[in-house]
Each structure stands twice: as structure tokens, then as C-alpha cells.
XYZ file of C-alpha atoms in Angstrom:
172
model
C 100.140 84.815 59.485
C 96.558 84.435 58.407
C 95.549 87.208 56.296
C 92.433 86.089 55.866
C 91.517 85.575 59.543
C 93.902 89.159 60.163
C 90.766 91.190 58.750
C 88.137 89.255 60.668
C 89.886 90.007 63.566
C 90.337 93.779 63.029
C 87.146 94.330 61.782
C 85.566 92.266 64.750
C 87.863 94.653 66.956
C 86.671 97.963 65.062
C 82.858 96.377 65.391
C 82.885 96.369 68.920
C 85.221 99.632 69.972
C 83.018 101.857 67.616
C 85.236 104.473 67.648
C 83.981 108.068 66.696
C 85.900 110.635 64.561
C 86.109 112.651 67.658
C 87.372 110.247 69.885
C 90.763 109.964 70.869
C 91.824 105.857 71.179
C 94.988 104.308 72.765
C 96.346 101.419 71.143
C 98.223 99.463 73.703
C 100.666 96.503 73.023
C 100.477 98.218 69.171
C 103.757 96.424 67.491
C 104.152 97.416 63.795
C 100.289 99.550 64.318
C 97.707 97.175 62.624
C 94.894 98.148 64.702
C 96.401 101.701 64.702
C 96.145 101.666 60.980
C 92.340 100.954 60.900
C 92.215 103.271 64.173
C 93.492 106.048 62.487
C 90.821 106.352 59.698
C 88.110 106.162 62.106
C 89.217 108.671 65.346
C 90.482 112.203 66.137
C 93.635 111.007 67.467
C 95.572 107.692 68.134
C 98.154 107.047 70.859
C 99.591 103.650 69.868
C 102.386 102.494 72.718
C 104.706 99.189 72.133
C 107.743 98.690 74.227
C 110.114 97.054 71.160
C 112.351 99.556 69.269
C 112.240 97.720 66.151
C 108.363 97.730 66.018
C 108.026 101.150 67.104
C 110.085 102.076 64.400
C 108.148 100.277 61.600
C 104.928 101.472 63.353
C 106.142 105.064 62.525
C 107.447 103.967 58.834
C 103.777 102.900 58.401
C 101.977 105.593 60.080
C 103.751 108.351 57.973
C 103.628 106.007 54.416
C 99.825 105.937 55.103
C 99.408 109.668 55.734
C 98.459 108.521 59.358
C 98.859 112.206 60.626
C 97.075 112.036 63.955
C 98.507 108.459 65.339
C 101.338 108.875 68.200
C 103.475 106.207 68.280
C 105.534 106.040 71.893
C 107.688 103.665 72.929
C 107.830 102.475 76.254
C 106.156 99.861 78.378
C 102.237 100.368 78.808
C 102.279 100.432 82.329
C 104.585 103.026 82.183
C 103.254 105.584 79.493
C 99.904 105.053 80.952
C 100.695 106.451 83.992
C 102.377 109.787 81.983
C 99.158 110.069 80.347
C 97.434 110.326 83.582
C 100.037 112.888 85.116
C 99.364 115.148 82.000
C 95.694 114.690 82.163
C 95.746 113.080 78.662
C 92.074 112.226 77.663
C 91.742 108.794 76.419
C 87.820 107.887 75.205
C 88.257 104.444 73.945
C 91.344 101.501 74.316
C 92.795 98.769 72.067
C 95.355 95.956 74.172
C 96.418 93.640 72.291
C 99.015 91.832 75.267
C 101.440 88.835 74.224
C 100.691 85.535 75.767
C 101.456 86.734 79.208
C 98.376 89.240 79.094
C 98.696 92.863 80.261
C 100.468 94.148 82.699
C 99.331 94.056 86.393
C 100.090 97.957 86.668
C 98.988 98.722 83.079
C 95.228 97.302 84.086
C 95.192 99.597 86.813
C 96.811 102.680 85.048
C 93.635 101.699 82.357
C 90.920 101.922 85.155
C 92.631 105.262 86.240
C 92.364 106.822 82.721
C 88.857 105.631 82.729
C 88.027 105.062 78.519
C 84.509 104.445 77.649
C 85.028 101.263 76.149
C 88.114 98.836 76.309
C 88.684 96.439 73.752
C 90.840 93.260 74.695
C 92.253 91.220 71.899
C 94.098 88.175 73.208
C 96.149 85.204 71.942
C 95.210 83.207 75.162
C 91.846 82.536 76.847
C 93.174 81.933 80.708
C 95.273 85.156 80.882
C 92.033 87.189 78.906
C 89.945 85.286 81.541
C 92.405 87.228 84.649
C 92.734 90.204 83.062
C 88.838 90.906 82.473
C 88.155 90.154 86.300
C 90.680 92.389 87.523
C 89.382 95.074 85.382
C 85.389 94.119 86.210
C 86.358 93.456 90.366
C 86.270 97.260 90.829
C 82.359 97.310 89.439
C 84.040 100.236 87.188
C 84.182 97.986 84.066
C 81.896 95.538 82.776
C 82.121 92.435 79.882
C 79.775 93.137 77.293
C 80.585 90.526 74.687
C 83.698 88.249 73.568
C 84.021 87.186 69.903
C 86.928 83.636 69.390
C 88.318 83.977 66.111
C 90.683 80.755 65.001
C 93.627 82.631 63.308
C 95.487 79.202 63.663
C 93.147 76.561 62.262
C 93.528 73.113 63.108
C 95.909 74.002 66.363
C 94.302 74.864 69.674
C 95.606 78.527 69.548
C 92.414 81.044 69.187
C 92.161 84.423 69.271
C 89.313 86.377 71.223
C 88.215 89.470 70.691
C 86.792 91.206 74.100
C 84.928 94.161 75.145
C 84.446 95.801 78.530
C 82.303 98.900 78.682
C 82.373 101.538 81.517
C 79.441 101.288 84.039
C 77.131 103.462 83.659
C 77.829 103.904 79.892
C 75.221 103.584 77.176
């Protein structure tokens, strides 16, 4: 909607995951695979997961039109794939969620503890549900808030974007 704001807002997100060409990153709540895009170019390996057909399949258009080669794009509901990832012992270094308004999942927060990434980057549309999910994922002491970044996509409304990150205790 705001292209402008769009690559403040990814490279904010990028900023702040610092992922590492040998790092393997899950991009949760992906749709069509912007952050996957930039993800891509920057990691090993990308596991994006979105739950809607018709963005999975323009995820996959885009991934193979951009030569995207290591990005996975699954389809399926986060809290579900998450928890296939942990049955096959999938490693999973850094995450991307980017939830609707309704924020994440209450079973894909604790599937995200379980796979344990480094570093979890939380992009949300809507400061109270960001607010809930960051203290369920920091009441366990596994997972701490590091920084948070508001970025207005939609100026003049009160709709703002944020830009989170929770590191690992015990990281760094």
C-alpha cells in the first residue's frame, strides 16, 4: 500500500534479524513472500509458511521468477507446520511472524519457544495483540525484548506498524 514505508519496514525487519548466509530462517504468516524475498538473499535456507492457497501460490510464482532456490514455501497454518518441524527435528536459527490483526497463534507461540531460534522478529499491524504476544513469549524467561521500531505505513490514520525483536536468553 505504501511502497515507500514497505522498504522501511523490511529493511528495519532485516536490521534487526541479522540473518547470516548460513542460517536457516522461518518466515511465518509469509503471504505472497516479501520478507521471504529479502530473506532469501541473505540465509542458507528459508521456510516461509502462510495458510491461504492463493498466496501460497503467488509466494511460489515469486520465489521461482526470482531464482529464490533455497526458500520453502508450505502451506498450512503456523501452529500446525511448526509443530512438523519439531517432530522432524528441523533446525530453525532465526524467525520472521508477520500475524494479521489477531496476532499469532496461541499454539504457534509455543511451537516457536519449542523450536528455540536465536532471534525472533515480530512485525505487527497492531500494538495490543504485539503487546500479548511478546509476554507470552518473554513469561518463560526463554525469550527476551531487545528493541521495537513503529513504522506509520498508514499516515494520518492511527494504524502503525511495529517492528519487534526478541532474542534468546543467554544469546549474544
Amino acid at each position: 500500500v505504501n511502497l515507500v514505508q514497505t522498504s522501511v519496514l523490511v529493511e528495519r525487519a532485516m536490521a534487526m534479524l541479522e540473518p547470516q548466509r548460513s542460517e536457516i530462517v522461518l518466515d511465518g504468516y509469509s503471504g505472497v513472500g516479501l520478507f521471504s524475498a529479502f530473506l532469501s538473499a541473505r540465509s542458507a535456507r528459508v521456510i516461509a509458511i502462510e495458510s491461504q492457497p492463493s498466496a501460497v501460490m503467488d509466494a511460489r510464482a515469486s520465489s521461482a521468477l526470482n531464482n529464490q532456490n533455497n526458500t520453502t514455501v508450505l502451506e498450512g497454518t503456523l501452529e500446525r507446520i511448526l509443530g512438523q518441524l519439531h517432530y522432524r527435528r528441523e533446525r530453525v536459527d532465526l524467525a520472521l511472524v508477520d500475524p494479521p490483526r489477531a496476532g499469532c497463534h496461541p499454539k504457534a507461540l509455543q511451537a516457536l519457544q519449542v523450536l528455540s531460534p536465536r532471534s525472533i522478529c515480530y512485525v505487527s499491524c497492531d500494538p495490543s495483540t504485539l503487546a500479548r504476544d511478546i509476554a507470552t513469549l518473554c513469561s518463560t524467561g526463554r525469550y527476551r525484548l531487545v528493541a521495537a521500531q513503529p513504522i506509520d505505513m498508514f499516515p494520518q490514520t492511527y494504524h502503525i506498524e511495529c517492528v519487534a525483536l526478541l532474542t534468546r536468553v543467554g544469546n549474544r
